[in-house]
Amino acid sequence: MIIHSFDPILDIPYYYPCNFPLIHEVLQRQGSMSSLAMLAASRLYSLPSCEDNGLVKTYFHKLGYDEPIWKMNDQRELGSFEEGKMQIQRQLEAGRLFLATGTSYHLPYCDDYHNPEYINKHVKPGSRHYLVDHWLAVYGMDEDHMYVYDPVFYKFKGKVDHAAFHDFWRGHPAMPELAGVKQREVLRTYGATDIQAKVLLDLQGYQEMLAQALTTQVHEFLTGRTVTEGARRFYFGHAVSTSLVDALEGNTGGDTESEARFSSLLFDMRWSRYYFRDVLKESAQWLGASLDQYAKAYESIILRWEKANNLFQVGRMKRREGWKTQLSDIVQGLVADEWHWYESLRRALPQASTYPRQSGVVLDNENEHKAALLRIVLDSCRELNAYHNTFIALDEGGNAPLYGRDGRLNSLELVSLLAVVEQGIEEHWGKGLGNALAEIAAASLPESPYQTVGSLVNYIAQQWMGGSDEEGVR
């Protein structure tokens, strides 16, 4: 069965992540007006953000906004390839795309295909690469092939045989060469994702959402928030610019450390400006010609940032006299000009509110909450088994022993498990428990919450629903 009406876009700008084009196609098939620029802006990919160590990353949920356009109903692992094919068949029969996650290492049409450099770049000492699942959409299936849509980075729409798709879908956990490599998310075997429009946008609704996107972006940039979670600090908007100037001036450590941090900020921050440029152009098309002038002016700002990056890269290599002073003057002037440009844009924007705020973690009921927590803990146990050669009896479900008299984990393995569980909670709900689990384990408090998977799930539910972690949940 093939969805013959499926005619997706393939010419996607290289800086968009692989999931946005797929979400865009899903929302359109659900009857909602959509665009890549809007999807990126809805998650504030267009807002500069970084951690205090210089890591540039989007931290949408740390600002307390609700999902304005779409929601992820479920991210799950299926039990086998055969079960997965049955699920795909049901989706296709209903005319829906099936979103699968895995590893590009096993996709025959892409450069990563059985390329040893794909493994080497992740395992070499000091690597900055993290493992993430690659998304693609299945739009058809027959006896021998899967028909897949994979626009980023491969601009591919066509068929792959079942064997290749099976290897892709088993994902990174099935690759022993990558055991222990850093990862930014829970990696799944036979992973599947369900996306749902929060509201079906007609033309008027889409225009209103564009106005909200611009208002939120401008508000957050000019506010320049800093969010503190334990020992970690996160910077947004103009606060990133301030952090950039501090790194250039050497206020964060020695010359080598400051230069490395500055290089990371200056180079990686361009992505957020590309996304904002795109939503500006989209807004100019739908909201009025006056915004077109701001989009053109912003192109000039982007070009100046890129020239500053080139000057920095050449200067640090050739060490010409006075290059740091010259660069400092350029960056400080650019930071000031970008600020004034944002202030001017704020005055020109149509009246609109910012994105709605989260009122807290929304739980349908206690049983559904615990079921989701159980899935997260079992997924985390599966990862620990794969990467640390532990043996948690997953087939026992909530009764599986973890720690203590009957458990299989030592204290270090327990702390590793709790770190993965915390990450899974934050990714699922957009809210975390901070460092509560790991801190309690490290402090050697009563071990009973960690004896089994079930006792851990109950403990997390009590901690969360009781609101005992004031700092971790924002």
XYZ file of C-alpha atoms in Angstrom:
474
model
C 0.000 0.000 0.000
C 1.296 3.448 -0.986
C -0.119 6.905 -0.292
C -0.126 8.034 -3.927
C -1.274 11.562 -3.098
C 1.881 12.197 -1.072
C 3.905 14.951 -2.774
C 6.186 16.462 -0.113
C 8.777 19.205 -0.336
C 12.343 17.995 -0.854
C 14.365 21.198 -1.143
C 14.829 21.865 2.573
C 17.456 24.362 3.836
C 20.371 22.401 5.284
C 20.088 23.871 8.785
C 16.630 22.446 9.543
C 16.605 19.291 11.693
C 15.206 16.128 10.150
C 11.982 16.145 12.170
C 10.538 19.526 11.095
C 9.768 18.627 7.439
C 8.091 15.421 8.628
C 6.007 17.267 11.246
C 5.093 19.813 8.562
C 3.783 17.087 6.258
C 1.853 15.391 9.077
C 0.165 18.648 10.116
C -0.791 19.447 6.545
C -2.362 16.012 6.128
C -4.330 16.701 9.312
C -5.744 19.833 7.680
C -3.597 22.509 9.347
C -1.744 25.287 7.554
C 1.980 24.968 8.277
C 5.495 26.020 7.258
C 9.008 25.042 8.270
C 9.782 28.572 9.446
C 6.730 28.599 11.715
C 7.554 25.201 13.213
C 11.097 26.319 14.041
C 9.862 29.584 15.545
C 7.226 27.746 17.594
C 10.046 25.938 19.443
C 12.162 29.138 19.604
C 14.905 27.749 17.398
C 15.011 31.361 16.206
C 16.070 32.652 19.648
C 19.787 32.650 20.530
C 20.349 30.404 23.549
C 23.308 28.722 25.187
C 24.557 27.138 28.384
C 27.224 28.737 30.535
C 29.848 26.327 29.163
C 29.278 27.760 25.678
C 27.128 24.890 24.392
C 24.643 26.303 21.903
C 21.325 24.474 21.962
C 17.604 25.235 21.964
C 16.119 25.276 25.471
C 12.471 26.019 24.650
C 10.876 24.467 27.741
C 13.208 26.223 30.165
C 11.381 29.452 29.326
C 8.057 27.997 30.464
C 6.077 28.160 27.234
C 3.450 25.665 26.212
C 3.610 23.986 22.797
C 1.697 26.454 20.594
C 1.201 24.447 17.374
C 1.840 20.736 17.685
C 2.380 18.125 20.330
C 4.135 14.814 20.467
C 1.488 12.350 21.572
C 3.870 9.477 22.052
C 7.420 8.319 21.473
C 7.655 4.587 21.897
C 9.546 1.424 21.092
C 7.804 -1.394 19.263
C 8.550 -4.950 20.248
C 9.769 -6.311 16.912
C 10.082 -5.606 13.195
C 6.981 -7.662 12.490
C 4.955 -5.700 15.046
C 6.281 -2.512 13.487
C 5.170 -3.517 10.006
C 1.673 -4.167 11.317
C 1.584 -0.680 12.847
C 2.826 0.850 9.586
C 0.164 -1.020 7.635
C -2.595 0.345 9.866
C -1.315 3.928 9.515
C -1.091 3.674 5.739
C -4.579 2.202 5.465
C -5.841 5.291 7.304
C -3.938 7.550 4.892
C -1.462 8.664 7.560
C 2.319 8.871 7.448
C 4.261 6.678 9.872
C 7.193 8.428 11.582
C 10.069 6.058 12.397
C 13.391 6.749 14.134
C 16.712 4.967 13.752
C 20.259 5.412 12.456
C 21.306 6.832 9.083
C 24.310 4.465 9.195
C 22.137 1.777 7.591
C 20.336 3.878 4.944
C 21.724 2.956 1.477
C 20.963 6.327 -0.133
C 22.959 8.515 2.272
C 26.626 9.311 2.823
C 26.581 7.714 6.285
C 25.832 4.279 4.810
C 28.296 1.852 6.427
C 30.814 4.694 6.491
C 33.474 4.069 9.172
C 33.837 7.823 9.639
C 30.290 7.908 11.027
C 31.527 5.759 13.915
C 34.953 7.384 14.180
C 33.582 10.907 14.587
C 31.566 9.800 17.622
C 34.196 7.678 19.379
C 37.381 9.694 18.852
C 38.726 11.378 22.017
C 37.339 14.842 22.627
C 34.538 14.444 20.086
C 31.755 17.050 20.264
C 29.346 14.765 18.410
C 26.311 13.361 20.188
C 24.152 10.471 19.083
C 20.612 11.385 18.103
C 17.929 9.354 16.375
C 17.299 10.124 12.718
C 13.654 10.605 11.704
C 12.008 9.609 8.445
C 8.430 9.085 7.237
C 7.072 5.876 5.728
C 4.460 6.582 3.039
C 4.199 3.097 1.531
C 5.025 -0.579 1.939
C 4.934 -3.644 -0.267
C 6.217 -7.185 0.049
C 9.855 -6.242 -0.585
C 10.225 -2.519 0.073
C 9.430 0.389 2.362
C 8.739 3.741 0.684
C 10.315 6.526 2.731
C 10.513 10.304 2.762
C 13.833 11.573 4.120
C 14.489 15.187 3.036
C 17.158 16.234 5.557
C 19.885 15.907 4.591
C 19.307 13.461 1.774
C 16.426 14.870 -0.316
C 15.200 11.312 -0.754
C 11.747 10.010 -1.592
C 11.688 6.422 -2.737
C 12.024 2.808 -1.731
C 14.485 0.815 0.367
C 14.373 -2.923 0.833
C 13.055 -4.409 4.045
C 16.496 -5.571 5.209
C 17.981 -2.067 5.012
C 14.953 -0.515 6.700
C 15.122 -3.147 9.437
C 18.774 -2.286 10.156
C 17.958 1.442 10.165
C 15.030 0.892 12.509
C 16.992 -1.164 15.041
C 18.862 2.074 15.640
C 22.019 2.982 17.529
C 21.392 0.618 20.474
C 22.064 -2.275 18.075
C 25.525 -0.908 17.178
C 28.058 -2.152 19.776
C 30.749 0.146 18.326
C 28.835 3.125 19.729
C 28.275 1.794 23.231
C 29.056 4.521 25.760
C 29.042 7.381 23.223
C 27.458 10.632 24.411
C 23.816 11.084 23.511
C 21.353 13.967 23.688
C 18.176 11.929 23.902
C 16.756 8.494 24.581
C 17.740 6.278 21.651
C 15.135 3.727 20.636
C 14.962 0.386 18.851
C 12.012 0.247 16.443
C 11.147 3.781 17.528
C 7.865 5.393 16.487
C 6.512 8.913 17.015
C 2.951 10.279 16.882
C 2.451 13.981 16.113
C -0.851 15.845 16.544
C -1.826 19.419 15.703
C -2.827 21.277 18.887
C -5.079 23.485 16.797
C -5.958 23.263 13.093
C -4.760 26.534 11.632
C -6.712 28.178 8.819
C -5.291 31.263 7.103
C -6.415 33.629 9.867
C -5.121 31.319 12.583
C -1.810 30.945 10.781
C -1.390 34.709 10.503
C -2.185 35.107 14.204
C 0.394 32.436 15.041
C 3.023 34.234 12.966
C 2.331 37.422 14.906
C 2.667 35.507 18.187
C 5.954 33.996 16.999
C 7.438 37.410 16.251
C 6.134 38.937 19.492
C 7.555 36.087 21.577
C 10.909 36.215 19.796
C 11.299 39.980 20.232
C 10.135 39.866 23.857
C 12.579 37.124 24.815
C 15.503 38.618 22.910
C 15.168 42.022 24.533
C 14.445 40.556 27.985
C 17.654 38.508 27.768
C 16.707 35.985 30.427
C 19.128 33.853 32.436
C 17.715 30.650 33.934
C 19.597 28.886 36.746
C 19.119 25.186 37.490
C 21.457 23.951 40.185
C 25.006 24.600 38.992
C 23.923 25.187 35.388
C 22.955 28.502 33.825
C 21.167 29.074 30.526
C 21.244 32.327 28.569
C 18.661 33.603 26.088
C 18.451 36.411 23.558
C 20.520 39.471 24.392
C 22.066 37.649 27.373
C 23.838 35.432 24.827
C 25.293 38.543 23.193
C 26.567 39.692 26.585
C 28.053 36.252 27.193
C 29.735 36.470 23.791
C 31.365 39.793 24.638
C 32.529 38.422 27.998
C 34.154 35.451 26.265
C 35.885 37.750 23.796
C 37.223 39.932 26.586
C 38.613 36.865 28.369
C 36.386 37.214 31.443
C 35.613 33.479 31.606
C 39.086 32.018 31.923
C 42.453 31.875 30.166
C 43.016 32.892 26.547
C 42.667 29.382 25.114
C 39.500 28.648 27.077
C 37.952 31.993 26.204
C 38.800 31.683 22.532
C 37.283 28.191 22.321
C 34.092 29.374 24.021
C 33.884 32.469 21.850
C 34.432 30.404 18.704
C 31.608 28.048 19.652
C 29.193 30.876 20.397
C 30.066 32.923 17.326
C 29.935 29.998 14.895
C 26.943 28.056 16.229
C 24.733 31.044 16.965
C 24.227 31.630 13.240
C 21.612 28.882 13.147
C 19.184 30.863 15.306
C 19.560 33.888 13.046
C 18.847 31.795 9.944
C 15.629 30.537 11.529
C 14.564 34.047 12.526
C 15.332 35.336 9.029
C 13.019 32.652 7.647
C 10.109 33.506 9.942
C 10.608 37.211 9.181
C 10.285 36.513 5.458
C 7.252 34.316 6.069
C 5.693 37.080 8.188
C 6.403 39.729 5.567
C 4.499 37.627 3.041
C 1.426 37.119 5.231
C 1.352 40.068 7.650
C 2.351 43.068 5.574
C 5.017 44.617 3.393
C 6.513 46.756 6.199
C 8.142 43.649 7.681
C 9.943 43.046 4.401
C 12.222 46.015 5.152
C 13.103 44.506 8.526
C 13.880 41.180 6.862
C 16.291 42.904 4.466
C 17.965 44.788 7.307
C 18.315 41.560 9.248
C 20.074 39.940 6.274
C 22.689 42.679 6.652
C 23.064 41.885 10.381
C 23.579 38.187 9.594
C 26.237 39.051 7.009
C 28.076 41.220 9.546
C 28.056 38.381 12.084
C 29.485 36.013 9.498
C 32.224 38.490 8.622
C 33.037 38.795 12.335
C 33.377 35.016 12.517
C 35.721 35.004 9.523
C 37.858 37.724 11.113
C 38.050 35.722 14.337
C 39.053 32.483 12.621
C 41.783 34.178 10.553
C 42.965 36.279 13.501
C 43.378 33.338 15.896
C 45.442 31.458 13.295
C 47.678 34.260 12.022
C 47.878 36.255 15.277
C 48.167 39.578 13.543
C 48.832 42.505 15.855
C 45.714 44.216 17.134
C 43.254 41.644 15.751
C 41.537 41.129 19.105
C 40.946 44.841 19.606
C 39.582 45.136 16.073
C 37.273 42.143 16.607
C 36.110 43.432 19.993
C 35.119 46.783 18.464
C 33.233 45.051 15.631
C 31.338 42.658 17.904
C 30.375 45.281 20.466
C 29.091 47.567 17.722
C 27.184 44.675 16.166
C 25.628 43.697 19.497
C 24.422 47.268 19.976
C 23.055 47.522 16.430
C 21.199 44.219 16.734
C 19.620 45.410 19.994
C 18.413 48.643 18.362
C 17.073 46.689 15.376
C 15.008 44.530 17.749
C 13.671 47.603 19.541
C 12.602 49.087 16.220
C 10.932 45.827 15.167
C 9.001 45.706 18.435
C 7.423 49.083 17.660
C 6.488 47.942 14.123
C 4.860 44.625 15.065
C 1.104 44.162 14.917
C -0.650 43.777 18.267
C -0.226 40.184 19.481
C 0.374 38.233 22.661
C 3.306 35.950 23.331
C 2.977 32.181 23.307
C 0.819 30.794 26.129
C 2.656 29.847 29.303
C 2.728 26.432 30.889
C 0.622 26.238 34.011
C 2.548 23.211 35.246
C 2.891 19.598 34.251
C -0.416 18.400 32.856
C -1.323 14.890 33.948
C -4.451 13.228 32.637
C -4.654 11.112 35.766
C -2.363 9.349 38.184
C -2.512 5.996 36.397
C -1.575 7.477 33.015
C 1.208 9.421 34.685
C 2.659 6.286 36.262
C 2.318 4.328 33.027
C 4.363 6.991 31.214
C 6.951 7.006 34.018
C 7.167 3.209 33.842
C 7.912 3.377 30.113
C 10.605 5.991 30.713
C 12.277 3.966 33.492
C 12.187 0.734 31.463
C 13.586 2.554 28.402
C 16.370 3.909 30.608
C 17.087 0.420 31.974
C 17.297 -0.896 28.436
C 19.875 1.779 27.600
C 21.898 0.942 30.695
C 21.891 -2.747 29.758
C 23.096 -1.887 26.253
C 25.820 0.580 27.136
C 27.079 -0.575 30.539
C 26.668 -4.366 30.225
C 24.284 -4.470 33.168
C 21.492 -7.037 33.367
C 18.216 -5.562 34.528
C 15.458 -8.114 33.933
C 13.194 -5.984 31.735
C 10.745 -8.844 31.231
C 9.799 -8.493 34.919
C 8.515 -4.961 34.341
C 7.888 -3.076 37.578
C 9.176 -6.014 39.635
C 12.635 -5.918 38.060
C 15.294 -5.524 40.814
C 17.578 -2.512 40.533
C 19.589 -1.792 43.670
C 20.115 -3.162 47.133
C 20.106 -6.763 48.302
C 18.529 -8.275 45.169
C 19.603 -5.621 42.675
C 22.076 -5.857 39.808
C 23.409 -2.282 39.972
C 26.285 -0.788 41.918
C 26.062 2.803 43.137
C 27.759 4.280 40.056
C 25.439 2.391 37.716
C 22.448 3.539 39.751
C 23.450 7.190 39.401
C 23.884 6.665 35.626
C 20.421 5.151 35.412
C 18.850 8.025 37.344
C 20.506 10.570 35.065
C 18.980 8.894 32.007
C 15.578 8.686 33.734
C 15.676 12.422 34.527
C 16.525 13.191 30.911
C 13.638 11.026 29.727
C 11.204 12.832 32.037
C 12.290 16.241 30.778
C 12.027 15.175 27.129
C 8.580 13.630 27.619
C 6.921 16.422 29.593
C 9.256 19.341 29.016
C 9.724 19.517 32.789
C 12.403 17.933 34.901
C 13.061 16.932 38.468
C 16.371 18.789 38.497
C 19.102 16.715 40.110
C 16.887 15.327 42.860
C 17.225 11.626 42.036
C 20.993 11.601 41.576
C 21.559 13.856 44.592
C 19.514 11.607 46.856
C 21.311 8.504 45.600
C 24.715 10.129 46.057
C 23.804 11.188 49.582
C 23.157 7.522 50.502
C 19.692 8.181 51.846
C 17.385 5.179 52.351
C 17.750 2.930 49.353
C 14.161 1.644 49.268
C 13.031 3.889 46.370
C 15.635 2.215 44.161
C 15.095 -1.442 44.971
C 12.872 -2.158 41.955
C 11.619 -0.444 38.814
C 8.167 -0.161 40.413
C 9.413 1.412 43.637
C 11.407 3.947 41.608
C 8.336 4.852 39.531
C 6.246 5.324 42.696
C 8.950 7.448 44.289
C 9.247 9.733 41.236
C 5.465 10.147 41.100
C 5.369 11.124 44.791
C 8.248 13.588 44.415
C 6.700 15.230 41.378
C 3.066 15.333 42.386
C 3.999 16.465 45.853
C 5.877 19.435 44.369
C 8.972 18.826 46.470
C 11.417 19.912 43.775
C 10.870 23.629 43.538
C 13.986 24.419 41.599
C 13.970 21.558 39.099
C 10.456 22.192 37.781
C 9.950 25.582 36.180
